[in-house]
PDB file of C-alpha atoms in Angstrom:
ATOM      1  CA  MET A   1       0.000   0.000   0.000  1.00 68.00           C
ATOM      2  CA  LYS A   2       2.835   2.367   0.885  1.00 74.00           C
ATOM      3  CA  HIS A   3       4.612   1.530  -2.374  1.00 81.00           C
ATOM      4  CA  ARG A   4       1.467   2.394  -4.331  1.00 85.00           C
ATOM      5  CA  GLU A   5       1.158   5.793  -2.604  1.00 85.00           C
ATOM      6  CA  GLU A   6       4.793   6.557  -3.414  1.00 85.00           C
ATOM      7  CA  ILE A   7       4.198   5.708  -7.062  1.00 86.00           C
ATOM      8  CA  LEU A   8       1.075   7.899  -7.161  1.00 86.00           C
ATOM      9  CA  GLU A   9       3.002  10.799  -5.622  1.00 86.00           C
ATOM     10  CA  LEU A  10       5.781  10.343  -8.177  1.00 85.00           C
ATOM     11  CA  ILE A  11       3.241  10.300 -11.019  1.00 87.00           C
ATOM     12  CA  LYS A  12       1.577  13.466  -9.703  1.00 85.00           C
ATOM     13  CA  GLU A  13       4.940  15.197  -9.414  1.00 85.00           C
ATOM     14  CA  LYS A  14       5.968  14.231 -12.966  1.00 82.00           C
ATOM     15  CA  TYR A  15       2.552  15.273 -14.261  1.00 80.00           C
ATOM     16  CA  SER A  16       2.766  18.717 -12.679  1.00 81.00           C
ATOM     17  CA  LYS A  17       6.286  19.197 -14.098  1.00 79.00           C
ATOM     18  CA  ALA A  18       5.084  18.103 -17.531  1.00 77.00           C
ATOM     19  CA  LEU A  19       2.255  20.658 -17.434  1.00 76.00           C
ATOM     20  CA  GLN A  20       4.789  23.422 -16.801  1.00 80.00           C
ATOM     21  CA  SER A  21       7.166  22.412 -19.611  1.00 79.00           C
ATOM     22  CA  ARG A  22       7.741  24.378 -22.826  1.00 81.00           C
ATOM     23  CA  PHE A  23       6.327  21.521 -24.856  1.00 80.00           C
ATOM     24  CA  ALA A  24       3.058  21.593 -22.907  1.00 79.00           C
ATOM     25  CA  ASP A  25       2.860  25.362 -23.396  1.00 80.00           C
ATOM     26  CA  LYS A  26       3.381  24.967 -27.162  1.00 81.00           C
ATOM     27  CA  MET A  27       0.739  22.251 -27.278  1.00 81.00           C
ATOM     28  CA  ARG A  28      -1.791  24.494 -25.508  1.00 82.00           C
ATOM     29  CA  THR A  29      -1.030  27.258 -28.019  1.00 82.00           C
ATOM     30  CA  ALA A  30      -1.304  24.841 -30.947  1.00 81.00           C
ATOM     31  CA  LYS A  31      -4.598  23.497 -29.612  1.00 82.00           C
ATOM     32  CA  GLY A  32      -6.029  27.021 -29.536  1.00 80.00           C
ATOM     33  CA  PHE A  33      -4.937  27.667 -33.116  1.00 79.00           C
ATOM     34  CA  TYR A  34      -6.221  24.269 -34.201  1.00 77.00           C
ATOM     35  CA  ARG A  35      -9.667  24.924 -32.759  1.00 79.00           C
ATOM     36  CA  LEU A  36      -9.803  28.344 -34.404  1.00 76.00           C
ATOM     37  CA  GLU A  37      -8.321  27.534 -37.809  1.00 75.00           C
ATOM     38  CA  MET A  38      -9.463  23.964 -38.362  1.00 77.00           C
ATOM     39  CA  SER A  39     -13.075  24.309 -37.318  1.00 80.00           C
ATOM     40  CA  PRO A  40     -15.550  23.779 -40.158  1.00 85.00           C
ATOM     41  CA  PRO A  41     -17.104  26.914 -41.649  1.00 85.00           C
ATOM     42  CA  LYS A  42     -20.333  28.155 -40.158  1.00 88.00           C
ATOM     43  CA  VAL A  43     -23.535  28.407 -42.200  1.00 92.00           C
ATOM     44  CA  ASP A  44     -23.382  32.209 -42.471  1.00 93.00           C
ATOM     45  CA  GLU A  45     -19.775  32.020 -43.708  1.00 91.00           C
ATOM     46  CA  ILE A  46     -20.782  29.569 -46.446  1.00 94.00           C
ATOM     47  CA  LYS A  47     -23.672  31.825 -47.505  1.00 95.00           C
ATOM     48  CA  ARG A  48     -21.337  34.839 -47.631  1.00 95.00           C
ATOM     49  CA  LEU A  49     -18.844  32.878 -49.736  1.00 93.00           C
ATOM     50  CA  GLN A  50     -21.593  31.837 -52.163  1.00 96.00           C
ATOM     51  CA  GLU A  51     -22.710  35.471 -52.491  1.00 96.00           C
ATOM     52  CA  ASP A  52     -19.146  36.639 -53.143  1.00 94.00           C
ATOM     53  CA  LEU A  53     -18.579  33.919 -55.733  1.00 94.00           C
ATOM     54  CA  ALA A  54     -21.834  34.900 -57.463  1.00 96.00           C
ATOM     55  CA  LEU A  55     -20.598  38.513 -57.618  1.00 93.00           C
ATOM     56  CA  VAL A  56     -17.290  37.418 -59.172  1.00 90.00           C
ATOM     57  CA  LYS A  57     -19.139  35.210 -61.664  1.00 94.00           C
ATOM     58  CA  ASP A  58     -21.417  38.104 -62.684  1.00 94.00           C
ATOM     59  CA  PHE A  59     -18.403  40.410 -62.931  1.00 89.00           C
ATOM     60  CA  ILE A  60     -16.685  38.054 -65.362  1.00 91.00           C
ATOM     61  CA  LYS A  61     -19.871  37.075 -67.227  1.00 94.00           C
ATOM     62  CA  ASN A  62     -20.830  40.714 -67.895  1.00 93.00           C
ATOM     63  CA  LYS A  63     -17.222  41.590 -68.875  1.00 91.00           C
ATOM     64  CA  CYS A  64     -17.124  44.392 -66.337  1.00 88.00           C
ATOM     65  CA  TYR A  65     -13.345  44.035 -66.238  1.00 85.00           C
ATOM     66  CA  ASN A  66     -13.241  45.982 -69.524  1.00 90.00           C
ATOM     67  CA  GLN A  67     -14.417  49.073 -67.643  1.00 91.00           C
ATOM     68  CA  ILE A  68     -11.741  48.996 -64.945  1.00 90.00           C
ATOM     69  CA  THR A  69      -9.195  51.787 -65.085  1.00 94.00           C
ATOM     70  CA  VAL A  70      -5.469  51.129 -64.848  1.00 95.00           C
ATOM     71  CA  LYS A  71      -5.471  52.660 -61.373  1.00 95.00           C
ATOM     72  CA  GLN A  72      -8.259  50.322 -60.205  1.00 94.00           C
ATOM     73  CA  ALA A  73      -6.523  47.293 -61.762  1.00 93.00           C
ATOM     74  CA  TRP A  74      -3.258  48.250 -60.047  1.00 96.00           C
ATOM     75  CA  LEU A  75      -5.084  48.610 -56.727  1.00 96.00           C
ATOM     76  CA  LEU A  76      -6.732  45.195 -57.153  1.00 92.00           C
ATOM     77  CA  PHE A  77      -3.347  43.681 -57.968  1.00 95.00           C
ATOM     78  CA  LEU A  78      -1.791  45.217 -54.853  1.00 97.00           C
ATOM     79  CA  VAL A  79      -4.635  43.971 -52.655  1.00 95.00           C
ATOM     80  CA  GLY A  80      -4.234  40.463 -54.091  1.00 93.00           C
ATOM     81  CA  LEU A  81      -0.480  40.645 -53.540  1.00 95.00           C
ATOM     82  CA  GLU A  82      -1.017  41.755 -49.951  1.00 94.00           C
ATOM     83  CA  ILE A  83      -3.382  38.835 -49.309  1.00 92.00           C
ATOM     84  CA  GLY A  84      -0.847  36.416 -50.771  1.00 91.00           C
ATOM     85  CA  LEU A  85       2.005  37.850 -48.720  1.00 89.00           C
ATOM     86  CA  TRP A  86      -0.053  37.762 -45.509  1.00 89.00           C
ATOM     87  CA  PHE A  87      -0.825  34.103 -46.255  1.00 87.00           C
ATOM     88  CA  PHE A  88       2.862  33.243 -46.583  1.00 84.00           C
ATOM     89  CA  LEU A  89       3.718  35.300 -43.504  1.00 82.00           C
ATOM     90  CA  GLY A  90       1.036  33.432 -41.565  1.00 80.00           C
ATOM     91  CA  GLU A  91       2.470  30.125 -42.739  1.00 78.00           C
ATOM     92  CA  THR A  92       5.919  31.224 -41.586  1.00 76.00           C
ATOM     93  CA  ILE A  93       4.586  32.224 -38.181  1.00 75.00           C
ATOM     94  CA  GLY A  94       2.627  28.979 -37.950  1.00 72.00           C
ATOM     95  CA  LYS A  95       5.638  26.779 -38.476  1.00 73.00           C
ATOM     96  CA  PHE A  96       7.766  28.864 -36.070  1.00 70.00           C
ATOM     97  CA  HIS A  97      10.639  29.337 -38.562  1.00 65.00           C
ATOM     98  CA  ILE A  98      11.237  30.475 -42.121  1.00 63.00           C
ATOM     99  CA  VAL A  99      12.176  27.304 -44.024  1.00 64.00           C
ATOM    100  CA  GLY A 100      10.424  23.955 -43.644  1.00 62.00           C
ATOM    101  CA  TYR A 101       8.680  22.327 -40.739  1.00 60.00           C
ATOM    102  CA  LYS A 102      10.397  20.767 -37.741  1.00 61.00           C
ATOM    103  CA  VAL A 103      10.008  17.018 -38.110  1.00 53.00           C
TER     104      VAL A 103
END
């Protein structure tokens, strides 16, 4: 009985140390990101996406791009570039270093 209590105390001690480790802290952070980023889209988000895709389809179907000025086209290009760069920056932050993932 005494041996069992000693083992339980040792397990509790190791468990509390493990909860305070850097790895446990990174796992808690990753779990928060996972819940936020990997959750399925909500119904209102899907409806909004369908509406936006319908607008893009109408824009292309009606050839409205012929009426865009050079300034507007340049602005759209810069916005697209910014979105792309933010995506790659987010990927870099997500993997915690610039090149490749830690395996």
